Amino acid sequence: MAFVAVEGIDGSGKSTVIGLLAEMLPRVYVTREPSGGPIGRLIREWALRGGSVDPHVDALLFAADRIEHYRREIEPKLRENFLVITERYIESSIAYQGAAGVPIDFILYINSLVPKPDLTVILDVDPQIAVERIARRGGVEKFEHATFLRRVREIYLRRAEEEGYPVVDASRPPDVVARDVIDIIRTRLGYGKSKR
Ligand SMILES: Nc1ncnc2c1ncn2[C@@H]1O[C@H](COP(=O)(O)OP(=O)(O)OP(=O)(O)O)[C@@H](O)[C@H]1O
Ligand SMILES: [Mg+2]
């Protein structure tokens, strides 16, 4: 089946929109990175909590987690004919570790062992709005500051232009954003009828 990555800065509404997609589309399997596997846990419990101070280490850990995540979880679900939607994938590494100073060629190289998604959608929102949403949600993490997120957003938007990824205005209400994403999935992948 098809493999979709939903990307965007922290607080752009990825989890919220993916939750709505899972309700509105048939046979969806939702997953996220960092993954639930051992390397994902190391990222969440150590790297993202200030343990890792070198962005190259972050890049390597995220790439390793991705390979493991793809083999263990994504590939089997695709074989079972699910529409697999992942919150974050290769473009997150390019945008975040790129913004932290890792050369993009290096990031692309260490991510070349996993397949690209059939579709990557970028949820785009002003970092100031995103940071306010995160503050309301509570528990601010390593990458969640407006100055840094501005650099991350720039890279996402530049990559979207270069690679032809659709960019969705995520400053609107969640159901409106989700409907746009579904239209994109339908148009670009010819997938699924709404349950509603
Ligand atoms: N379109 C929206 N309009 C207003 N608030 C929103 C919208 N989408 C999400 N939110 C709220 O903003 C906060 C962040 O949303 P969410 O957790 O979905 O973002 P995210 O992109 O998954 O963030 P992260 O990268 O940290 O996982 C949540 O409290 C959510 O309820
Ligand atoms: Mg999320």
PDB file of C-alpha atoms and ligand atoms in Angstrom, residues 10-11 13-16 18 32 87-88 137, ligand 2:
ATOM      1  CA  ASP A  10       6.987  21.213  16.458  1.00  0.00           C
ATOM      2  CA  GLY A  11       3.447  22.340  17.196  1.00  0.00           C
ATOM      3  CA  GLY A  13      -0.348  20.003  14.400  1.00  0.00           C
ATOM      4  CA  LYS A  14       0.995  16.754  12.941  1.00  0.00           C
ATOM      5  CA  SER A  15      -0.342  14.468  15.703  1.00  0.00           C
ATOM      6  CA  THR A  16      -3.700  16.246  15.671  1.00  0.00           C
ATOM      7  CA  ILE A  18      -2.906  12.389  11.691  1.00  0.00           C
ATOM      8  CA  ARG A  32       5.886   8.147  14.418  1.00  0.00           C
ATOM      9  CA  GLU A  87       4.641  11.506  11.891  1.00  0.00           C
ATOM     10  CA  ARG A  88       8.154  12.629  10.862  1.00  0.00           C
ATOM     11  CA  ARG A 137       0.335  21.844  25.608  1.00  0.00           C
TER      12      ARG A 137
HETATM   13 MG    MG B   2       3.220  15.268  17.508  1.00  0.00          MG
END
